[in-house]
Amino acid sequence: METSYTVGLDIGSSKIVLLIGEELADNTINIVGIGESTSKGVDKGLVIDLNSVVEAIKTALNEQRKWQTAQFHRLT
């Protein structure tokens, strides 16, 4: 059986938070990854520099790799 994951991404003006959860058989979610980075390219909730936002998301993704308990080859 293939494991199903849910990704939550909060892009705020001060920080970006990424959560990855594994969906369990009893419909609960086990958090298997969490990452955070300083937000860049966002001002008052508006994206003003998309490339900076993408880099901040990549930083959060790399940060969660230090914490994660599962390996991901691709997030879509």
GROMACS .gro file of C-alpha atoms in nm:
model
   76
    1MET     CA    1   0.000   0.000   0.000
    2GLU     CA    2   0.131   0.343  -0.097
    3THR     CA    3   0.157   0.597   0.181
    4SER     CA    4  -0.038   0.918   0.132
    5TYR     CA    5   0.098   1.250   0.258
    6THR     CA    6  -0.063   1.589   0.307
    7VAL     CA    7   0.144   1.907   0.293
    8GLY     CA    8   0.046   2.228   0.468
    9LEU     CA    9   0.224   2.549   0.368
   10ASP     CA   10   0.167   2.881   0.546
   11ILE     CA   11   0.326   3.176   0.367
   12GLY     CA   12   0.319   3.475   0.597
   13SER     CA   13   0.481   3.815   0.603
   14SER     CA   14   0.729   3.716   0.876
   15LYS     CA   15   0.779   3.340   0.832
   16ILE     CA   16   0.700   3.039   0.617
   17VAL     CA   17   0.599   2.714   0.784
   18LEU     CA   18   0.579   2.374   0.614
   19LEU     CA   19   0.414   2.067   0.768
   20ILE     CA   20   0.407   1.720   0.615
   21GLY     CA   21   0.161   1.468   0.751
   22GLU     CA   22   0.115   1.099   0.683
   23GLU     CA   23  -0.250   0.998   0.650
   24LEU     CA   24  -0.317   0.694   0.871
   25ALA     CA   25  -0.584   0.425   0.832
   26ASP     CA   26  -0.795   0.569   1.117
   27ASN     CA   27  -0.817   0.908   0.933
   28THR     CA   28  -0.569   1.076   1.164
   29ILE     CA   29  -0.253   1.251   1.049
   30ASN     CA   30   0.093   1.174   1.183
   31ILE     CA   31   0.326   1.475   1.141
   32VAL     CA   32   0.646   1.346   0.977
   33GLY     CA   33   0.809   1.674   0.877
   34ILE     CA   34   0.811   2.036   0.986
   35GLY     CA   35   1.019   2.324   0.856
   36GLU     CA   36   1.031   2.697   0.902
   37SER     CA   37   1.214   2.986   0.740
   38THR     CA   38   1.212   3.362   0.750
   39SER     CA   39   0.970   3.495   0.493
   40LYS     CA   40   1.119   3.691   0.205
   41GLY     CA   41   0.933   3.852  -0.082
   42VAL     CA   42   0.606   3.897   0.111
   43ASP     CA   43   0.483   4.231   0.243
   44LYS     CA   44   0.157   4.272   0.435
   45GLY     CA   45   0.033   3.938   0.303
   46LEU     CA   46   0.109   4.015  -0.062
   47VAL     CA   47   0.373   3.841  -0.271
   48ILE     CA   48   0.600   4.116  -0.402
   49ASP     CA   49   0.896   3.902  -0.515
   50LEU     CA   50   0.802   3.551  -0.628
   51ASN     CA   51   1.162   3.431  -0.662
   52SER     CA   52   1.236   3.527  -0.301
   53VAL     CA   53   0.924   3.345  -0.184
   54VAL     CA   54   1.027   3.031  -0.375
   55GLU     CA   55   1.373   3.042  -0.217
   56ALA     CA   56   1.220   3.082   0.131
   57ILE     CA   57   0.994   2.781   0.066
   58LYS     CA   58   1.298   2.579  -0.043
   59THR     CA   59   1.471   2.679   0.280
   60ALA     CA   60   1.172   2.560   0.484
   61LEU     CA   61   1.171   2.233   0.287
   62ASN     CA   62   1.541   2.181   0.355
   63GLU     CA   63   1.487   2.264   0.722
   64GLN     CA   64   1.214   2.000   0.754
   65ARG     CA   65   1.450   1.740   0.610
   66LYS     CA   66   1.653   1.770   0.932
   67TRP     CA   67   1.341   1.678   1.131
   68GLN     CA   68   1.153   1.439   0.906
   69THR     CA   69   1.094   1.072   0.974
   70ALA     CA   70   1.008   0.982   0.614
   71GLN     CA   71   1.188   1.027   0.283
   72PHE     CA   72   1.024   1.220  -0.004
   73HIS     CA   73   1.134   1.210  -0.361
   74ARG     CA   74   0.879   1.459  -0.491
   75LEU     CA   75   0.620   1.695  -0.345
   76THR     CA   76   0.349   1.815  -0.577
   0.00000   0.00000   0.00000
